[in-house]
Short mmCIF file of C-alpha atoms in Angstrom, two decimals:
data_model
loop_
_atom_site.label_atom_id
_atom_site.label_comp_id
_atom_site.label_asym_id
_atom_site.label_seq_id
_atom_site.Cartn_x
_atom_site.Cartn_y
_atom_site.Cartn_z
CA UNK A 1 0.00 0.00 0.00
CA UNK A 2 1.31 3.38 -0.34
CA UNK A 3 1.95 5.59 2.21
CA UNK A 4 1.78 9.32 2.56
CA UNK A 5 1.44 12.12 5.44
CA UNK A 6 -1.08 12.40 7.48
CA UNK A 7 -1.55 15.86 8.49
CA UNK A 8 -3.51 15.95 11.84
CA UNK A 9 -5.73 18.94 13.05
CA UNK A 10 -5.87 19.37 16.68
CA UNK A 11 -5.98 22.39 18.74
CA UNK A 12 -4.71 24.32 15.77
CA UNK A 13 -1.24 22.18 15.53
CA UNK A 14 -0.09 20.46 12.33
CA UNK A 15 1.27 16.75 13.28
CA UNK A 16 3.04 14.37 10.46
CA UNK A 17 2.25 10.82 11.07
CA UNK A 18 2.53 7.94 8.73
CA UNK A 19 -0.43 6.74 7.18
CA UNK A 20 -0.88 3.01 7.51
CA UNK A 21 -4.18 0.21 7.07
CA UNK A 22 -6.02 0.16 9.97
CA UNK A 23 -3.97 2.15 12.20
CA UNK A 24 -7.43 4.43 12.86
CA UNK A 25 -11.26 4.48 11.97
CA UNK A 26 -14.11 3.37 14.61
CA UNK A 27 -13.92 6.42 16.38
CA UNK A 28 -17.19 8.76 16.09
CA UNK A 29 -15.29 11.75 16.93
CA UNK A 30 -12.62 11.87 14.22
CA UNK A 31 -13.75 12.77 10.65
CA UNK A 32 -10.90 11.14 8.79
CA UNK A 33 -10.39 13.30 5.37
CA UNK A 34 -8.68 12.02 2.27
CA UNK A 35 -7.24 15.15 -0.17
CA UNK A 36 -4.50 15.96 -2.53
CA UNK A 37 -5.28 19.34 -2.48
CA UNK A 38 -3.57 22.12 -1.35
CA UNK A 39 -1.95 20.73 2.39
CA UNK A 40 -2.45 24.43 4.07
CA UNK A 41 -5.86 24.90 2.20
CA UNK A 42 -7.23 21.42 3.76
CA UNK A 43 -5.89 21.93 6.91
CA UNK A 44 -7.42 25.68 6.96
CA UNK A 45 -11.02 23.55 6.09
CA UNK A 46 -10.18 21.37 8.49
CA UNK A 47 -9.69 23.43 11.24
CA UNK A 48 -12.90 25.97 10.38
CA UNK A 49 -15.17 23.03 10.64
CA UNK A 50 -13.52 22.31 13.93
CA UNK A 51 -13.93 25.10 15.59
CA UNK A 52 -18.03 24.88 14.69
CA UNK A 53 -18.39 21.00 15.46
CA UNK A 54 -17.23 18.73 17.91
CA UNK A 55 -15.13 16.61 15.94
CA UNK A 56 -11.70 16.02 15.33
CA UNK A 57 -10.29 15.97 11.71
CA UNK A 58 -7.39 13.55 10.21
CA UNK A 59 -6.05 15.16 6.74
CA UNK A 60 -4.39 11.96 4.81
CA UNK A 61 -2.54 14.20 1.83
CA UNK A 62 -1.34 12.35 -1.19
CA UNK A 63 -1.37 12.33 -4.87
CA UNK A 64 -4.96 11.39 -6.33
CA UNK A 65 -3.99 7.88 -8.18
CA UNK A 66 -1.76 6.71 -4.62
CA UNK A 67 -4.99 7.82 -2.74
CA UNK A 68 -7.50 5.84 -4.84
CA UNK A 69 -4.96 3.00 -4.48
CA UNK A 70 -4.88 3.31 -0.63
CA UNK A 71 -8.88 3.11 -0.76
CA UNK A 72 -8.49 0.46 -2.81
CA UNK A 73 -6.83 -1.54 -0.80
CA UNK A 74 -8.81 -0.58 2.16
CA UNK A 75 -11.84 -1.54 0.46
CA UNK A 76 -12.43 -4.72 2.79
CA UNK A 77 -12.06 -2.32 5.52
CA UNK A 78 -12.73 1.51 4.75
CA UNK A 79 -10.33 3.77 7.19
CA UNK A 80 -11.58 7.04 5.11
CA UNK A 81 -14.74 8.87 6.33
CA UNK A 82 -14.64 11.78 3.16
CA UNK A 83 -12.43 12.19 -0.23
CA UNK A 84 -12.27 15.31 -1.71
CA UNK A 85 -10.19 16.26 -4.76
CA UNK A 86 -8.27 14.71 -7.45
CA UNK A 87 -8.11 16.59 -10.25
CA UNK A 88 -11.83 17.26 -11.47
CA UNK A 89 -14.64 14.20 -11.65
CA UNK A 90 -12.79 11.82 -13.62
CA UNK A 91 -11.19 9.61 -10.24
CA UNK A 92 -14.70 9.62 -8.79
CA UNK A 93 -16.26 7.96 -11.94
CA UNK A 94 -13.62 5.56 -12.00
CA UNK A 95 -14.29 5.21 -7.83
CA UNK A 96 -18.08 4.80 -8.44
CA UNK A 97 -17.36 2.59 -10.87
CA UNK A 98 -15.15 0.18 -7.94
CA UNK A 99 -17.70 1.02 -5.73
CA UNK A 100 -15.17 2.63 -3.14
CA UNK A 101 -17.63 5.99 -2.93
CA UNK A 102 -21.32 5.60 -2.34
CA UNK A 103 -24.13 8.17 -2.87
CA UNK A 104 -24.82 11.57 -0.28
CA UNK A 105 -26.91 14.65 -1.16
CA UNK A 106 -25.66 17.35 0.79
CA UNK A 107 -28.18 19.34 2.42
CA UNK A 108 -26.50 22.49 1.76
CA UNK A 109 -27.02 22.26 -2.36
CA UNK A 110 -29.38 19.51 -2.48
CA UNK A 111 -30.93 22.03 -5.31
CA UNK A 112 -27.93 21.77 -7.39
CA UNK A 113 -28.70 20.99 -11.33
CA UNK A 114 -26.92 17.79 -12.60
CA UNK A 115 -25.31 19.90 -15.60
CA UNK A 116 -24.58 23.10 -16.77
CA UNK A 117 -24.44 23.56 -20.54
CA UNK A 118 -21.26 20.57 -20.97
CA UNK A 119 -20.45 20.47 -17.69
CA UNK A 120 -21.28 18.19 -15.01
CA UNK A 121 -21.87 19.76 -11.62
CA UNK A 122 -22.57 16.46 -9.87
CA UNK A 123 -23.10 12.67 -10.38
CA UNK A 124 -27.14 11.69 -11.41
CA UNK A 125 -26.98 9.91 -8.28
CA UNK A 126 -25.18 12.26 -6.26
CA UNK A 127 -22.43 9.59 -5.95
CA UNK A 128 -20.38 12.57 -6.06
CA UNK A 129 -21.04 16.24 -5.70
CA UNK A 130 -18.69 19.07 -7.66
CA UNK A 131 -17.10 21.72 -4.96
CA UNK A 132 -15.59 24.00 -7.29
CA UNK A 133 -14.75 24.74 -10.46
CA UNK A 134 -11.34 23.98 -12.60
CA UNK A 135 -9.69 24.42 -15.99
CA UNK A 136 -7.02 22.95 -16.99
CA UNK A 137 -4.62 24.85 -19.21
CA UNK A 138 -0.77 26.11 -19.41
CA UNK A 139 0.69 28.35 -16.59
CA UNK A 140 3.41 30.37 -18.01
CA UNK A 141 6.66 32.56 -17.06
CA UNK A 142 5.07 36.01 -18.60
CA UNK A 143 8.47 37.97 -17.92
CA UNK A 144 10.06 35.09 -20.15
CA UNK A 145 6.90 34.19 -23.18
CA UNK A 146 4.50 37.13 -24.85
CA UNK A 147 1.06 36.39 -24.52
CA UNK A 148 1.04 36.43 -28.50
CA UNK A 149 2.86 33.31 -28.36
CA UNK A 150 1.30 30.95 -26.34
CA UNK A 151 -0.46 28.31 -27.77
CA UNK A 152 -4.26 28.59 -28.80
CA UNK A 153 -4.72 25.16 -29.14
CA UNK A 154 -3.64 21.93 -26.72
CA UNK A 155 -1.97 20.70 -30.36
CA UNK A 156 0.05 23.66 -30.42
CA UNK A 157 1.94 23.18 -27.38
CA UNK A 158 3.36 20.24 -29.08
CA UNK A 159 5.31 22.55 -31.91
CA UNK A 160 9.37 22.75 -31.21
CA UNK A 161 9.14 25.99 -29.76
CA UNK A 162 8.19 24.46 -26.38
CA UNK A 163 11.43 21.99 -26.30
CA UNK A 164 12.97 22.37 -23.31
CA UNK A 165 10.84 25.03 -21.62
CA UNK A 166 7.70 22.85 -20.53
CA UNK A 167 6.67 20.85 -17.72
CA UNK A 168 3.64 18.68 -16.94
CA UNK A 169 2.44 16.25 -14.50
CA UNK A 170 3.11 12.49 -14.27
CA UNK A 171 -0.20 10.57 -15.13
CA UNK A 172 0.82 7.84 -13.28
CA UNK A 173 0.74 9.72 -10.23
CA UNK A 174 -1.31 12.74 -10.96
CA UNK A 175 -5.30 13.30 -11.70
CA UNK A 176 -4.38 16.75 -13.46
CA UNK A 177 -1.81 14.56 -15.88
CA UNK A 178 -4.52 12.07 -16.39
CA UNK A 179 -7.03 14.37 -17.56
CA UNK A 180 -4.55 15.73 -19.92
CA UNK A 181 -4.08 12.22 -21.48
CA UNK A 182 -7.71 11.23 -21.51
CA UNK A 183 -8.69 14.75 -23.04
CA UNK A 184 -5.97 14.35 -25.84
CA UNK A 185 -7.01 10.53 -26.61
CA UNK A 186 -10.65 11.50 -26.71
CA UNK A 187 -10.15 14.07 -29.08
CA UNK A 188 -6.89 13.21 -31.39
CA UNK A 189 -7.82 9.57 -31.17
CA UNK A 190 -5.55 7.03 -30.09
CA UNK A 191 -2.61 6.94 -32.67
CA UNK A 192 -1.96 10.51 -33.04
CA UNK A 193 -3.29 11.35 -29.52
CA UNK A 194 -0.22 8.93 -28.24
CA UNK A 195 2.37 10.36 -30.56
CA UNK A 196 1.30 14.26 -29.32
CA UNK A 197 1.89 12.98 -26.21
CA UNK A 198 5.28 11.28 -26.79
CA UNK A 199 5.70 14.74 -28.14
CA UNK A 200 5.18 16.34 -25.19
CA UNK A 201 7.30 13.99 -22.57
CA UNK A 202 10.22 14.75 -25.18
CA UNK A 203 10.14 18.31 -24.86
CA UNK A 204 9.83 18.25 -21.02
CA UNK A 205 12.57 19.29 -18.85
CA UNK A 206 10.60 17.14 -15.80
CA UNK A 207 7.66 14.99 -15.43
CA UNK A 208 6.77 15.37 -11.59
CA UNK A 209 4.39 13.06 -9.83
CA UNK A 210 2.55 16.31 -8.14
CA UNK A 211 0.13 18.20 -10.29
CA UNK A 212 1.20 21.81 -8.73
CA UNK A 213 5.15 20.96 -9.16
CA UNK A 214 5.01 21.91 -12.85
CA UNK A 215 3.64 24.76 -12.23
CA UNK A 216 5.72 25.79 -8.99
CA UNK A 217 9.04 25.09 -11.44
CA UNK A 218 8.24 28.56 -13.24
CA UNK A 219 8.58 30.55 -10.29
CA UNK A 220 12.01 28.43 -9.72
CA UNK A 221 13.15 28.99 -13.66
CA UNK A 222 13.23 25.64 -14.22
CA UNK A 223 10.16 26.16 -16.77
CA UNK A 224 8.64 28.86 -18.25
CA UNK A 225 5.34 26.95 -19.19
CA UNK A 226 3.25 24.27 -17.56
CA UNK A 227 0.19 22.34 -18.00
CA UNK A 228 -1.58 22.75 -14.94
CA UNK A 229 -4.94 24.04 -13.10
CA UNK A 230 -6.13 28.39 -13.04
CA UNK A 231 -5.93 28.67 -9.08
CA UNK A 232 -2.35 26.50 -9.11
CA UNK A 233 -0.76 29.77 -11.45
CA UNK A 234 -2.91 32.40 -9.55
CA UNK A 235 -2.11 31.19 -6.44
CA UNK A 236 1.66 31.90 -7.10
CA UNK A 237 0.48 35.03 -8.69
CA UNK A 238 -1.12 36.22 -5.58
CA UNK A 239 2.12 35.54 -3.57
CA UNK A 240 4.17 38.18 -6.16
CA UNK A 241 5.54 35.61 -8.55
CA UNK A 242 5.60 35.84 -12.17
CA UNK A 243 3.17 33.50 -13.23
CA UNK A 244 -0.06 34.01 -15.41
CA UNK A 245 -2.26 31.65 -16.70
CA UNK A 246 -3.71 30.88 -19.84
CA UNK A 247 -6.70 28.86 -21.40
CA UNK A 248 -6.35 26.74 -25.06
CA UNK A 249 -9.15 26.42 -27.24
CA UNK A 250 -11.48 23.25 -26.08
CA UNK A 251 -9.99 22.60 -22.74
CA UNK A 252 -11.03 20.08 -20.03
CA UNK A 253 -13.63 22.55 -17.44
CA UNK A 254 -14.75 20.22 -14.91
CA UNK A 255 -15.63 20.33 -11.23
CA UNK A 256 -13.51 18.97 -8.62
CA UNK A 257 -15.53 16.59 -6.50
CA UNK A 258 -16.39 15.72 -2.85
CA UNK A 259 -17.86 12.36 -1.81
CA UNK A 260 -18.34 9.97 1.05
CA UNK A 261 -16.22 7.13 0.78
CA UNK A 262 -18.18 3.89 1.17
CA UNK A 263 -18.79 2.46 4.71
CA UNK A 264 -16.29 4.62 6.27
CA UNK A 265 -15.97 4.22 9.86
CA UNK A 266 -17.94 7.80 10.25
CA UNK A 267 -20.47 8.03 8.08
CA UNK A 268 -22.48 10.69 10.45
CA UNK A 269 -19.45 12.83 10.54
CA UNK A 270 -18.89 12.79 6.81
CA UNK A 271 -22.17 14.10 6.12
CA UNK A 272 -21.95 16.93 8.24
CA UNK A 273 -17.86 17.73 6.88
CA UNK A 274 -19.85 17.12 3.07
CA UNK A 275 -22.16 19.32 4.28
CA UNK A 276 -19.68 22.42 5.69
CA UNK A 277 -17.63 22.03 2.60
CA UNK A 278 -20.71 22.59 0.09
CA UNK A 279 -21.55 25.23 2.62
CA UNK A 280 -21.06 29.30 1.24
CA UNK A 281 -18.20 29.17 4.28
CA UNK A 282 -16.50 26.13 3.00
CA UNK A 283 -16.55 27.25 -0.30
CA UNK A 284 -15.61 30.95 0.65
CA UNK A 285 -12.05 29.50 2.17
CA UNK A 286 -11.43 27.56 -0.82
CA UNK A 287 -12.22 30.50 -3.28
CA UNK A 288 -9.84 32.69 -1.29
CA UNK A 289 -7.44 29.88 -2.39
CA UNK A 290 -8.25 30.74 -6.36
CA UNK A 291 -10.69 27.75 -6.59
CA UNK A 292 -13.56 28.93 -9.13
CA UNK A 293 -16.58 28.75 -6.68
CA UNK A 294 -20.30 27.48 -8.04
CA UNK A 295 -22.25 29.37 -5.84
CA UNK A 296 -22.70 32.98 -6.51
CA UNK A 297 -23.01 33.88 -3.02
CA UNK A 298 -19.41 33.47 -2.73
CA UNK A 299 -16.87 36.07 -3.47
CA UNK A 300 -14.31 34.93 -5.81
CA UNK A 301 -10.64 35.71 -5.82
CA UNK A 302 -10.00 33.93 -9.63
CA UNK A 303 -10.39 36.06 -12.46
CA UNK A 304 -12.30 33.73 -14.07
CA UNK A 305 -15.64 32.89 -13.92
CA UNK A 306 -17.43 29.69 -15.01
CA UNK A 307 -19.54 31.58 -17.59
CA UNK A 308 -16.44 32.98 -19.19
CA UNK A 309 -15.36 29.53 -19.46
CA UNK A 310 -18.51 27.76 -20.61
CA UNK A 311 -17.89 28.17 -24.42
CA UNK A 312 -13.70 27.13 -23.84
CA UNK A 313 -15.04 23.87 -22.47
CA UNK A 314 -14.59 20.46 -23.82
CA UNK A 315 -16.96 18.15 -23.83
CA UNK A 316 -16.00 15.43 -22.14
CA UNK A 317 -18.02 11.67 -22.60
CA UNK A 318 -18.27 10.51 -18.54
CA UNK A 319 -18.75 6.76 -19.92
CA UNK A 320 -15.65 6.82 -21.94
CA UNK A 321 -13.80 8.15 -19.90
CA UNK A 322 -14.57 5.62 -16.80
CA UNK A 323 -13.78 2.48 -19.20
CA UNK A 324 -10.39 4.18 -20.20
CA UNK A 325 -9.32 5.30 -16.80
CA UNK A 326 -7.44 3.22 -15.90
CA UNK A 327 -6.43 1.70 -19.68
CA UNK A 328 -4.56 4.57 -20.21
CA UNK A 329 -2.46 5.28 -17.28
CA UNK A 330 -1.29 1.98 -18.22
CA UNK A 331 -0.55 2.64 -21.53
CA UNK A 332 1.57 5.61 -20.89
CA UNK A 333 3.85 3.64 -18.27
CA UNK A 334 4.42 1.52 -20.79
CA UNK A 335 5.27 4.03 -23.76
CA UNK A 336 6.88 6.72 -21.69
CA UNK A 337 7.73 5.60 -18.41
#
């Protein structure tokens, strides 16, 4: 199984502890939370809730595909209580689909429409419920590349011009890299989709495994353009750095989930956390983090809004991408390593 940090919320401390099968769970007063967002952003959530309810949250951070496998292999035995994250819906279909999520309206949207225009706010079934809004597209070094020359299209970013400046995530590790490769497949088809992306790996200085560290290597020179999510560039914007963000033609826009993980070990406590988060509070903190928020109530910090983005957005088929999930994560250790 692999293991990654736990970060643990009490009394406003941060404690690392190894994250291990069974090592916790059966305890009605800890809520324990599975993320690969943001560590300070999910330990902020964490301890807002906190200080409202009487419960103690457990923050297990990882990447999104070594999460999924750790509730995998905890299916006989569920230790998580809530999952939220991963890189838009495309883990949670391919969860539902394994049956290691199960179904939760939350009270505080139970209104929410199952689609707007392409995009799908939540599962039909409310096996998952969108929490924010993201698009992925290329972060960029703007002291270093003229907006005139960034790519317009996702097939442009493969021309020479990008050799040795780009970065993007592994998809063996990351849910942003995954979407990238599923996008490109669904819409080059399979031969050319896998050459672009050969393409691509060639021209990279460094594949990380974490779906921010492309984007973090522009403000470290190491690239001056990235494939990455809005609020990853913005946030580094909003510390001072020199990093803008820009959107391609047809790009993945998809929401970035929240769900109860099935027969978790506190199921009443992961409504109420589902609840908070979906909450104009919970969503507030997370859109002063540059998350795109879907209620209007909230008052954004991202530039963009989702109606700016409607027309940009690909249209993405939920069925294939569930049956090519995992297919092509595969595929690409095998081609590219």
């Amino acid at each position: 199984m692999n293991k990654g940090l736990r970060l643990t919320a009490a009394a406003g401390a941060v404690v690392l502890v190894s994250t291990g099968c069974g090592g916790f769970g059966g305890d009605d007063s800890v809520i324990n939370f599975y993320s690969p967002e943001t560590p300070d952003m999910t330990q902020e959530l964490a301890d807002a809730f906190m200080e409202e309810h009487d419960y103690e949250v457990e923050v297990n951070y990882s990447g999104t595909n070594e999460l999924v496998n750790e509730m995998i292999a905890e299916s006989d035995n569920p230790q998580g209580d809530v999952w939220y994250g991963g890189g838009g819906w495309m883990p949670f279909e391919n969860a539902l689909d394994q049956g290691i999520i199960e179904p939760y309206t939350p009270s505080t949207v139970e209104d929410m429409e199952e689609t707007r225009g392409d995009i799908p706010l939540r599962d039909a079934d409310w096996g998952w419920t969108g929490a924010e809004l993201f698009v992925l597209g290329l972060a960029y070094n703007p002291d270093e590349i003229d907006e005139d020359e960034l790519p317009q299209t996702w097939a442009e970013l493969a021309d020479d011009r990008w050799a040795g400046e780009l970065q993007f995530p592994n998809p063996a590790a990351s849910g942003t890299a995954t979407l990238l490769v599923l996008s490109q497949l669904m819409e080059m088809g399979e031969e050319e989709g896998w050459d672009y992306l050969e393409t691509l790996a060639d021209h990279a200085t460094a594949i990380p495994d974490s779906g921010g560290a492309p984007t973090e290597a522009i403000t470290t020179g190491e690239a001056n353009i990235a494939v990455g999510y809005d609020f990853m560039a913005y946030q580094h914007a909003d510390r001072g750095e020199s990093v803008d963000f820009h959107i391609p033609d047809e790009t993945p826009v998809l929401v970035n989930p929240i769900a109860r993980i099935s027969d978790g070990p506190n199921q009443e406590g992961a409504e109420e956390f589902i609840d908070w988060m979906m909450s104009t509070e919970g969503q507030q903190i997370r859109a002063d983090w540059q998350h795109i928020p879907l209620d209007e109530d909230v008052d954004a910090s991202s530039p963009i809004t989702m109606e700016e983005v409607e027309a940009q957005s690909q249209d993405l088929d939920v069925d294939w991408v569930v049956d090519n999930y995992d297919d092509a994560r595969d595929e690409w250790r095998e081609r590219i390593g």
